[in-house]
Tab-separated table of C-alpha atoms and ligand atoms in Angstrom:
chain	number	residue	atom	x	y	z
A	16	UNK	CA	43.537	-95.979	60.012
A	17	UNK	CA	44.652	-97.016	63.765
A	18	UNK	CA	48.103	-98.645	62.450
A	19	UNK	CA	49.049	-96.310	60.071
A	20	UNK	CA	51.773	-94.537	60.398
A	21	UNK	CA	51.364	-90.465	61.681
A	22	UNK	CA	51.511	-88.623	58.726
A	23	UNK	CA	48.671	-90.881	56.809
A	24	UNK	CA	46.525	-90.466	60.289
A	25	UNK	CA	47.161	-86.836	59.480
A	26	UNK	CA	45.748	-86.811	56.185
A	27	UNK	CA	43.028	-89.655	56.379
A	28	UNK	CA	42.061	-89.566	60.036
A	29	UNK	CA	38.063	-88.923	60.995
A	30	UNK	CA	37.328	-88.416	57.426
A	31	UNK	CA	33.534	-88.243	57.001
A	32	UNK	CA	32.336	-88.310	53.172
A	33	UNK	CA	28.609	-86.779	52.855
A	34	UNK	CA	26.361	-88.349	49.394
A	35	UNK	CA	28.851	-86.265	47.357
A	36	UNK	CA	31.305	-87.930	48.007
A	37	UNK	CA	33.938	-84.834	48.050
A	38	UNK	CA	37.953	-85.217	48.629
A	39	UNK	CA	38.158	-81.926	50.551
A	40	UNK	CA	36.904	-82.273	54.237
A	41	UNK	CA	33.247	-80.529	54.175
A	42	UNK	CA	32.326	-77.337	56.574
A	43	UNK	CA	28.984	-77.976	58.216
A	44	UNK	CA	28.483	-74.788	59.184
A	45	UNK	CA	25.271	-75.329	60.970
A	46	UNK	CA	24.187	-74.720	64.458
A	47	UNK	CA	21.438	-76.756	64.558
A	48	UNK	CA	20.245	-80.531	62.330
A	49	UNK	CA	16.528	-81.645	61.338
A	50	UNK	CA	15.199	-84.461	62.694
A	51	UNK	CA	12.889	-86.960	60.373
A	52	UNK	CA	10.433	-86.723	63.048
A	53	UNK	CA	9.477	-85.907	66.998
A	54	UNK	CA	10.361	-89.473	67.724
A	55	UNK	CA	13.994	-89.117	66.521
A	56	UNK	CA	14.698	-85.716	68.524
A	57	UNK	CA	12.884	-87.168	71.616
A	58	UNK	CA	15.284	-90.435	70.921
A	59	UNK	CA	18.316	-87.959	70.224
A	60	UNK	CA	18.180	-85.846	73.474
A	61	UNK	CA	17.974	-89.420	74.913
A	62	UNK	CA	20.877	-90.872	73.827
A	63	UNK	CA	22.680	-89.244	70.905
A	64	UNK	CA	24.638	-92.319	68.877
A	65	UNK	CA	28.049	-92.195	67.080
A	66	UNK	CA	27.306	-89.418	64.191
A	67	UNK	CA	24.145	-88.063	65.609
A	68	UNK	CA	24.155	-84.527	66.158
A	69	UNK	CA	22.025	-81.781	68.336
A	70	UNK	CA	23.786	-78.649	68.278
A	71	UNK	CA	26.631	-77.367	67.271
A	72	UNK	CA	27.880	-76.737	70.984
A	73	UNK	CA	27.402	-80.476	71.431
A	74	UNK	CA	29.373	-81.452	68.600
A	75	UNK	CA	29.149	-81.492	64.968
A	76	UNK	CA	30.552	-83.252	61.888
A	77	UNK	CA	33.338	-81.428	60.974
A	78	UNK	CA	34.231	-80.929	64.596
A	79	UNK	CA	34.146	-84.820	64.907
A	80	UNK	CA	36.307	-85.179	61.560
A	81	UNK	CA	39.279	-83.219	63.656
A	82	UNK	CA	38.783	-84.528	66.862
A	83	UNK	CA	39.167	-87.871	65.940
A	84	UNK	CA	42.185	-87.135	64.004
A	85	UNK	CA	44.049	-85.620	66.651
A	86	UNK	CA	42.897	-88.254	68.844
A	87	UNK	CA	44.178	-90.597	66.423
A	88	UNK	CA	47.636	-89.080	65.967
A	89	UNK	CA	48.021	-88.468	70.197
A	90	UNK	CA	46.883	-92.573	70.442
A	91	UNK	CA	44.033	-90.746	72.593
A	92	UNK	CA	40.181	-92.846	72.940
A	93	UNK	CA	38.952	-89.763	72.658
A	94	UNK	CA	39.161	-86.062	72.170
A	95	UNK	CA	36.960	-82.789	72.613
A	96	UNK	CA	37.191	-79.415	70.841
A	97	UNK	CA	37.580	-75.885	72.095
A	98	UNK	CA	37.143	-72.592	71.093
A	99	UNK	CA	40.918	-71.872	71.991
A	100	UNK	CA	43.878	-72.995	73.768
A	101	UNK	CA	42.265	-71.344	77.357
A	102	UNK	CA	39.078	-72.898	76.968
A	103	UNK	CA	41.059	-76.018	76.963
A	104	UNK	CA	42.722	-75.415	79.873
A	105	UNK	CA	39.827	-73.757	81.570
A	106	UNK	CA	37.715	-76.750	80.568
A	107	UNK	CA	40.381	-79.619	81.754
A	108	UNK	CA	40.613	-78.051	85.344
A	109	UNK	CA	37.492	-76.632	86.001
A	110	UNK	CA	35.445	-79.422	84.634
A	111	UNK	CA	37.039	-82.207	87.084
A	112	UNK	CA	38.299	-79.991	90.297
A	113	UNK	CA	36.127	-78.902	93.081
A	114	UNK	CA	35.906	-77.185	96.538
A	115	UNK	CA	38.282	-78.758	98.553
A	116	UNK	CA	40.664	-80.415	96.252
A	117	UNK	CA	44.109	-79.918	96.444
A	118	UNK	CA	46.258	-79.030	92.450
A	119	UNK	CA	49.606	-78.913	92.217
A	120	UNK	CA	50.970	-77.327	89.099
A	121	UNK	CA	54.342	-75.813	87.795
A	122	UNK	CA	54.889	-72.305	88.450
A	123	UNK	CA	56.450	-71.603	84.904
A	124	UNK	CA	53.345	-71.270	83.194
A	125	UNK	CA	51.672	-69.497	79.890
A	126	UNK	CA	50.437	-66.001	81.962
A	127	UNK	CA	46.253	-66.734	81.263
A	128	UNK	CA	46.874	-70.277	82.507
A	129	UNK	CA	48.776	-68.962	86.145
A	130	UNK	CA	45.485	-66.307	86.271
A	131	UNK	CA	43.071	-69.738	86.209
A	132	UNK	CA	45.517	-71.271	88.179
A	133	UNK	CA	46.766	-68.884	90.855
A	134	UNK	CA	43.208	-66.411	90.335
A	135	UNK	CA	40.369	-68.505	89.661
A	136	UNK	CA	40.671	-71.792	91.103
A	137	UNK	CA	41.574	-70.874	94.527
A	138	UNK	CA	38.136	-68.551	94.386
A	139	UNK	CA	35.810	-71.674	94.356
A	140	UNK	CA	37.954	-73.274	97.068
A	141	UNK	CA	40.666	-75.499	94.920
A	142	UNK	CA	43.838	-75.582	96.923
A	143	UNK	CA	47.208	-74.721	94.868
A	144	UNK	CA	50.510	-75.193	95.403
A	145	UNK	CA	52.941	-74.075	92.731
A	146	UNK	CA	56.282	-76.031	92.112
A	147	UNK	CA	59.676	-75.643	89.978
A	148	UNK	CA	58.403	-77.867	87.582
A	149	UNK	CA	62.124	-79.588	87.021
A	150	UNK	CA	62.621	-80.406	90.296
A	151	UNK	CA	61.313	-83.681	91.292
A	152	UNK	CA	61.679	-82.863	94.847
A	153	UNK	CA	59.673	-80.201	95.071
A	154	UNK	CA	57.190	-82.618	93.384
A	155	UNK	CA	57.719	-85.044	95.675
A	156	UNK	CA	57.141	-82.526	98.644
A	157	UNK	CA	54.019	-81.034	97.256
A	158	UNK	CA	51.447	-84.000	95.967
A	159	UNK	CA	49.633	-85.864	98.922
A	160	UNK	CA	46.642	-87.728	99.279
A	161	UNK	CA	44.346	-85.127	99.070
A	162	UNK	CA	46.205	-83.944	95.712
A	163	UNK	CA	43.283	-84.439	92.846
A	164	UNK	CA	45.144	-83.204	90.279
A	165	UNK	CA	48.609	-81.958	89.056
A	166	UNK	CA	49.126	-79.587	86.036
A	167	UNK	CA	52.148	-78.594	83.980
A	168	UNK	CA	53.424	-77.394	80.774
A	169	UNK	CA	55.798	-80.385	79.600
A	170	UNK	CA	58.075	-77.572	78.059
A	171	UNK	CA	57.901	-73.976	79.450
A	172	UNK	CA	57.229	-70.678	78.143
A	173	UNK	CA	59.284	-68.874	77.724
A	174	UNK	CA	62.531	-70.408	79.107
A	175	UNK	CA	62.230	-73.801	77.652
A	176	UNK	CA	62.589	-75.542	80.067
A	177	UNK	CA	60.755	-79.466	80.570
A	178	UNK	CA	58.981	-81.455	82.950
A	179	UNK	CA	59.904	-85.303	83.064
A	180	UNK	CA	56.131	-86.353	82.528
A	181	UNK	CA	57.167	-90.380	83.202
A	182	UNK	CA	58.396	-89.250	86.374
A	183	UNK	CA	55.690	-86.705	87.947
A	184	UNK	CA	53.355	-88.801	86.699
A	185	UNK	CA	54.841	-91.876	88.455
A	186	UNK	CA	54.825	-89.058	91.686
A	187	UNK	CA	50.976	-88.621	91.041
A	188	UNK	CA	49.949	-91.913	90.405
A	189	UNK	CA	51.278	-92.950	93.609
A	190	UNK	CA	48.548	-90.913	94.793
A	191	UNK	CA	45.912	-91.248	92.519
A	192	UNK	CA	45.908	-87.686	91.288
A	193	UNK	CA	45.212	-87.334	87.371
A	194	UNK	CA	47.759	-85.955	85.383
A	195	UNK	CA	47.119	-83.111	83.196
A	196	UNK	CA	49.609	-81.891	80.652
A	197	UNK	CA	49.661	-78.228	78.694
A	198	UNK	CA	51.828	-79.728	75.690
A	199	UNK	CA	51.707	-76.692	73.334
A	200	UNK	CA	55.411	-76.228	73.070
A	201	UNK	CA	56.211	-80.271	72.713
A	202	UNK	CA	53.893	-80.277	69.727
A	203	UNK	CA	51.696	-83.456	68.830
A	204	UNK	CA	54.326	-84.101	66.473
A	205	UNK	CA	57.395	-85.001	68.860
A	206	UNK	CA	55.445	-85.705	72.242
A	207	UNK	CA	54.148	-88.426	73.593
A	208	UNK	CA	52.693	-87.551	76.540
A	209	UNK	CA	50.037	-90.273	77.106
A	210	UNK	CA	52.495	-93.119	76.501
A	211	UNK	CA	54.464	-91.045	79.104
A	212	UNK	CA	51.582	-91.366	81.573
A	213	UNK	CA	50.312	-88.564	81.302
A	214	UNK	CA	46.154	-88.467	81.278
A	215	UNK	CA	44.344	-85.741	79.762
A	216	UNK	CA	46.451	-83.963	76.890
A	217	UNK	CA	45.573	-80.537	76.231
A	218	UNK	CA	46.695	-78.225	72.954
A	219	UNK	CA	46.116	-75.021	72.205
A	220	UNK	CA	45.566	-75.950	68.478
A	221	UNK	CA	45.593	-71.845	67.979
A	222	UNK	CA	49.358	-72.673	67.372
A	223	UNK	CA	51.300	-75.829	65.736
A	224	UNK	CA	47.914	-77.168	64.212
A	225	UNK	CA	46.141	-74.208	62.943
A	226	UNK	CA	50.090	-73.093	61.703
A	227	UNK	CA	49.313	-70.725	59.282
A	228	UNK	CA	48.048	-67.731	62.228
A	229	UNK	CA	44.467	-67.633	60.937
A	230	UNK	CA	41.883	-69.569	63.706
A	231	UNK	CA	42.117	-69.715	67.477
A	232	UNK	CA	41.429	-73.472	68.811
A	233	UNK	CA	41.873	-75.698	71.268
A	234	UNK	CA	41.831	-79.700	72.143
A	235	UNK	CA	41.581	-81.854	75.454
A	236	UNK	CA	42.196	-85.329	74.976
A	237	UNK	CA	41.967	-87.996	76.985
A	238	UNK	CA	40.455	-91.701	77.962
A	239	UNK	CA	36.632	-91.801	76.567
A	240	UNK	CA	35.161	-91.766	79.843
A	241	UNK	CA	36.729	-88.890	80.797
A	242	UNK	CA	36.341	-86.970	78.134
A	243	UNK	CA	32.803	-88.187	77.723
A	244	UNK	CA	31.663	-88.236	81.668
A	245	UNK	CA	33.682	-85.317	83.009
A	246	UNK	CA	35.013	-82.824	80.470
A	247	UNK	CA	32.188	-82.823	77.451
A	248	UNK	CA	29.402	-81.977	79.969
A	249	UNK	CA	31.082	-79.259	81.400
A	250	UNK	CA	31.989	-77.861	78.003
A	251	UNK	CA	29.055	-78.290	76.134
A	252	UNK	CA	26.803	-76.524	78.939
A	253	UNK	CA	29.291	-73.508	79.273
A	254	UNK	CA	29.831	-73.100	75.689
A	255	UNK	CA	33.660	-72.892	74.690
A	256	UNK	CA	33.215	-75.587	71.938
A	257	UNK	CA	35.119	-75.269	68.412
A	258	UNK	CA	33.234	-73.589	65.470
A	259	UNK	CA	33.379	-75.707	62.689
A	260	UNK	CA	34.698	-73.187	60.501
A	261	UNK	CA	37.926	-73.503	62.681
A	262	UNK	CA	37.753	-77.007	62.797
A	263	UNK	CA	38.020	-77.057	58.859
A	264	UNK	CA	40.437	-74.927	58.826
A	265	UNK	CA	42.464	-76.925	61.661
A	266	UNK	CA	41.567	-80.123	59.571
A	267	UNK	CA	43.451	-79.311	56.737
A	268	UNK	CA	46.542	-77.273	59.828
A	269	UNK	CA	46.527	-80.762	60.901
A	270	UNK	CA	47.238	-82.542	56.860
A	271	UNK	CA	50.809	-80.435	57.090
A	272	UNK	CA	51.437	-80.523	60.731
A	273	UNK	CA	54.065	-82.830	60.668
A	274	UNK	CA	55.944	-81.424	58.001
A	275	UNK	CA	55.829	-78.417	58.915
A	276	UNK	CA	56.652	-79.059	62.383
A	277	UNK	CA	59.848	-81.220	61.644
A	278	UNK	CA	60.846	-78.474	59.170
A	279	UNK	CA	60.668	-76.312	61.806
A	280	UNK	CA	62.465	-77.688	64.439
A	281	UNK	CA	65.104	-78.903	62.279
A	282	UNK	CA	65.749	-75.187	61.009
A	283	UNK	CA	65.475	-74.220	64.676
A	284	UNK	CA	68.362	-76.993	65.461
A	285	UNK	CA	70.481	-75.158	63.179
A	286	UNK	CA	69.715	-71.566	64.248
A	287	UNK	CA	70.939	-72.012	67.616
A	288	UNK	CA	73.533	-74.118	66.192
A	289	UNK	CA	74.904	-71.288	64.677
A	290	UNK	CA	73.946	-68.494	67.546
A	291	UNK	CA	75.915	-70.565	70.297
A	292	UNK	CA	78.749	-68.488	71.335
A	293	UNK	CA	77.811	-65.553	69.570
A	294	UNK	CA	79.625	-62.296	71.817
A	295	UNK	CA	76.278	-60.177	71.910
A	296	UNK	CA	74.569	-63.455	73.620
A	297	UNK	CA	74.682	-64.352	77.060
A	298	UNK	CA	73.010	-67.604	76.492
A	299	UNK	CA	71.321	-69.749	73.739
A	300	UNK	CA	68.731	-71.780	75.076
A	301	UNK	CA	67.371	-74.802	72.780
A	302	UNK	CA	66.505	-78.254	74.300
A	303	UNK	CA	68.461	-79.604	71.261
A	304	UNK	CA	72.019	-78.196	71.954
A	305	UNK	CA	73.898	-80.284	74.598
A	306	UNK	CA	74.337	-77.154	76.249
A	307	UNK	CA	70.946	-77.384	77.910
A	308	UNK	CA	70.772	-78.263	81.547
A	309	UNK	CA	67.878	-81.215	80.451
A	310	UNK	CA	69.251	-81.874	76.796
A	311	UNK	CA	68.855	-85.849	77.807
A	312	UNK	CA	65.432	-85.378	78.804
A	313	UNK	CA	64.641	-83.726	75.886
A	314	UNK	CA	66.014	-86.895	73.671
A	315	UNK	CA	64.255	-89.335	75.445
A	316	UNK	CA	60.737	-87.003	75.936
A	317	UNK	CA	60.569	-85.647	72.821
A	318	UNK	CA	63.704	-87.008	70.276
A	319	UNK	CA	63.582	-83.330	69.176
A	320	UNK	CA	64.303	-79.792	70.479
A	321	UNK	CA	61.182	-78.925	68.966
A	322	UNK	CA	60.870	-75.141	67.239
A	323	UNK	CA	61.361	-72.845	69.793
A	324	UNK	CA	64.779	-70.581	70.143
A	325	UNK	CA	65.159	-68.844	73.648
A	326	UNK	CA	68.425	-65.831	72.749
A	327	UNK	CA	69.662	-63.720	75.919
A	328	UNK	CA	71.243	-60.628	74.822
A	329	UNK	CA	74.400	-59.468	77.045
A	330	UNK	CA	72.919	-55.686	76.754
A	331	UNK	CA	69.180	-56.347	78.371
A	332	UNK	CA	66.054	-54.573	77.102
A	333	UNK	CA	67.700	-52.095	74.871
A	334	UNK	CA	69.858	-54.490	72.871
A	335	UNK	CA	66.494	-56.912	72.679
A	336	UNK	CA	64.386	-54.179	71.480
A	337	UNK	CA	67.171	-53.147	68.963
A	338	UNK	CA	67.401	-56.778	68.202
A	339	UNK	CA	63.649	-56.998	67.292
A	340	UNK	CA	63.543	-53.550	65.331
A	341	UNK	CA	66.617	-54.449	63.201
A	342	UNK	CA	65.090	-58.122	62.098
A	343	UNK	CA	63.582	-57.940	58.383
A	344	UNK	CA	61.915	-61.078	57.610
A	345	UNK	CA	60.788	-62.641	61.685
A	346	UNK	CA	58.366	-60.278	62.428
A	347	UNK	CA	57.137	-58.902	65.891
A	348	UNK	CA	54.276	-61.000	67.330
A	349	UNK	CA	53.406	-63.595	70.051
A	350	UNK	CA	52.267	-66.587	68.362
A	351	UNK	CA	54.080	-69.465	68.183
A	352	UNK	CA	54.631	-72.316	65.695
A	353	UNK	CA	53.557	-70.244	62.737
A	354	UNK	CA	54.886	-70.661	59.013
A	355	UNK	CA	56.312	-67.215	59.600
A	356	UNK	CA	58.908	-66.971	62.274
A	357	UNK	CA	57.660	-64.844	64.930
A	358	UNK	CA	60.022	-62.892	67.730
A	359	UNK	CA	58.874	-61.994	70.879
A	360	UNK	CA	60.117	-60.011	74.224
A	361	UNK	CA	58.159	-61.653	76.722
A	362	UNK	CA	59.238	-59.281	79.609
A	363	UNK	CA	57.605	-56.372	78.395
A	364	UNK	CA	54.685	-58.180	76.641
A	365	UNK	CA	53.473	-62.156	77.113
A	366	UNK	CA	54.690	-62.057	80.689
A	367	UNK	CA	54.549	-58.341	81.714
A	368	UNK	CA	51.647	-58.813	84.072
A	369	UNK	CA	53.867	-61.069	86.128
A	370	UNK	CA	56.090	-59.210	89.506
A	371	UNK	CA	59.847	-58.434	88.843
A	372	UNK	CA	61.330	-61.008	91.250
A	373	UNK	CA	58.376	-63.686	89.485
A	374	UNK	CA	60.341	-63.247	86.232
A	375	UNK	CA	63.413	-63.596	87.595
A	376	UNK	CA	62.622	-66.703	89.359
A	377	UNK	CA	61.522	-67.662	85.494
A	378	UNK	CA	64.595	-66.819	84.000
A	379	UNK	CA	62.647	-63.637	82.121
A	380	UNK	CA	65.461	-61.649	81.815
A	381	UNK	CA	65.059	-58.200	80.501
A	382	UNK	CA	67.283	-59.826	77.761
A	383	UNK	CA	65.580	-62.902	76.584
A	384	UNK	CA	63.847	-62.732	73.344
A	385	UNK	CA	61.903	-65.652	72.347
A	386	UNK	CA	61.643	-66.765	68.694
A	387	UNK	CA	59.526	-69.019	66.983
A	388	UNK	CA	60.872	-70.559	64.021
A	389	UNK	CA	58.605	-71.251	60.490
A	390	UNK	CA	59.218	-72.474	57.482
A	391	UNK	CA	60.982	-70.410	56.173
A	392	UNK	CA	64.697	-71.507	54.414
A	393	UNK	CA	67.079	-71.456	57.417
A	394	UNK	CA	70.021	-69.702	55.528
A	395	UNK	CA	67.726	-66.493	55.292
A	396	UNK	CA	66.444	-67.082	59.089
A	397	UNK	CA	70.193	-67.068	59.767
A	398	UNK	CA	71.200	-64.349	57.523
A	399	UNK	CA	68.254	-62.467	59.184
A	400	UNK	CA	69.355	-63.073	63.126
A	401	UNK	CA	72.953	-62.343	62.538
A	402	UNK	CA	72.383	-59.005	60.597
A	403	UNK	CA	70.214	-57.904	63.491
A	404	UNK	CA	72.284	-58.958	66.072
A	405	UNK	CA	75.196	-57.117	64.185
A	406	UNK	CA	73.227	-53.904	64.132
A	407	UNK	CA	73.068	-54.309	68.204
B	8	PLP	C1	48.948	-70.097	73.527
B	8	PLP	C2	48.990	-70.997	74.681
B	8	PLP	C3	47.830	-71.267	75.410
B	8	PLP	C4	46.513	-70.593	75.111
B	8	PLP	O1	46.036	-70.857	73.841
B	8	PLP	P1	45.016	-69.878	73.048
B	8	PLP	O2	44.682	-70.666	71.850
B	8	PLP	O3	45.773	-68.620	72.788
B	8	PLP	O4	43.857	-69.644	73.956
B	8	PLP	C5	47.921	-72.134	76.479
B	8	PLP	N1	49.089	-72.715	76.811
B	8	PLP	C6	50.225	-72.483	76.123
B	8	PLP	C7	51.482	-73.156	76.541
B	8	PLP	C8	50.218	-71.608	75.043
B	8	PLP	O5	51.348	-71.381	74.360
């Protein structure tokens, strides 16, 4: 399966037939397995070989079926499961920083990562400095010997905006700090991240994967000693491992990911496509359109603008909220990279915790709306956006 093309890996990758021989990925949903005898568990708890389970917080089959298929698609050695996105991200940091080390991470960050970030880690002594993620200066400025790790979202919430990963890699390799990458908004579909340099790849597979809004989930990936040696003995001891009824379910999330995801983006191309310009808009912002401050970064990172629209209405919170009210078929949530196309106004929800003049430096207007495009057909997604921005 290791040279096929994505969308086979998709479909084939990890698969693990049991004596029935079924076509359907099987749910183990089992905690615990049954040894043949006291000599195999004592052997077991010694050394646990390829397909040799404990407990489910270790690992178990169907677990293994889509870890190994997202490994396969990222070009990862290895990959571990969590019980959502923030268990991921929780997981990555926690399990290889400790008192004394110095993170650097972008400041334009998913709110529950900036709480581990800016809350927790500086509690048991990590030292943070935060960064404007596009500026490779401020990069430059910030990592040091003593940096052990930096941190970023490759493309922000909600502003869209990127983070070279060849080049703050390059800046943190110079230094030996390990590169860890939130790539959520990239999607394992466009992204390359590892290829970029980047070294541990996390998801929160709540999103793109699961795609249909049903399970939350999350993945670290990375080389298979670090995943092994560092990150699965932190997770399986504090227990945020995948249940394998989400890992089925994210099995077959992962069979349709790609095209779903190029659907997606594709109709999200042509939505703001058709919003640029628009006189109740201040600004489109897409990291397809040319208009985008890094639309060149975004061709050679990602080939793709991927599926998120970021719309700034002229009239602030009360056109936005009219916006969202008037829209009949995107509904009013906050999850991203669902079939259904979701709209969100992060200033009064996803990012309300956050200070006034924090926003602003974010470009959280009390304007933006964020939405996140499905699958939906794009003439009715356009039909949809216009008649509510007409009823502004
Ligand atoms: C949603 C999200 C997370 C957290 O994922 P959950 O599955 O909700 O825990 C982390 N980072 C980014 C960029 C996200 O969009």
């Amino acid at each position: 399966m290791k040279n096929r093309k994505p969308r086979t890996k998709l479909v084939h990758g990890g698969t693990r037939r049991s004596q029935w021989g079924e076509v359907s990925e099987a749910m183990f949903l089992t905690q615990g397995f049954v040894y043949d005898s006291a000599e195999q568990a004592e052997q077991r708890f010694i050394q646990a070989g390829p397909d040799e389970y404990i407990y489910a917080r270790y690992g178990n089959p169907t677990v293994a079926m889509f870890e190994d298929r997202i490994a396969m698609l990222e070009g990862a050695e290895d990959a571990f499961a969590t019980a959502s996105g923030m268990a991921a991200v929780n997981g990555a940091l926690m399990s290889m920083l400790k008192a004394g080390d110095h993170l650097v991470s972008a400041r334009a960050l998913f709110g529950s990562c900036l709480y581990i970030v800016e809350d927790i880690l500086p509690r048991y002594g990590v030292e943070v400095t935060l960064v404007d993620g596009a500026d490779l200066g401020q990069w430059r400025a910030a990592v040091g010997p003593d940096t052990r790790a930096v941190f970023f979202e490759s493309m922000s919430n909600p502003a869209l905006e990127l983070v070279d990963i060849a080049a703050v890699s390059e800046i943190a390799r110079a230094h030996g700090a390990t590169v860890v990458v939130d790539n959520v908004f990239s999607t394992p579909v466009f992204s390359d991240a590892l290829a970029q340099g980047a070294d541990v790849v996390i998801y929160s597979s709540t999103k793109h994967i699961d795609g249909q809004g049903r399970t939350l989930g999350g993945v670290i990936l990375g080389t298979r000693d670090h995943i092994r040696k560092v990150v699965e003995p932190y997770m399986k001891h504090t227990g945020g491992s995948m249940s394998p009824f989400t890992a089925w379910v994210q099995l077959k999330g992962l069979e349709t990911l790609d095209l779903r995801v190029r659907a997606q983006a594709k109709s999200a191309q042509e939505i703001a496509e058709s919003l640029e310009g628009h006189p109740a808009l201040r600004r489109v912002i897409y990291p397809g359109l040319p208009s985008h401050p890094q639309a060149a970064l975004a061709q050679r990172q990602l080939g793709s603008g991927s599926t998120m629209v970021a719309i700034e209405l002229a009239g602030g919170k009360d056109a936005a909220f009219a916006f969202l009210n008037a829209l009949g078929i995107i509904v009013i949530s906050n999850n991203l990279g669902d079939a259904k196309s979701i709209v969100t106004h992060p200033a009064t929800t996803t990012h309300q915790r956050l200070a006034a003049e924090q926003r602003d430096m974010l470009g959280i207007t009390d304007g933006l709306v964020r939405l996140s495009i499905g699958i939906e057909d794009t003439e009715d997604l356009i039909d949809d956006i216009q008649s509510a921005l007409a009823a502004v």
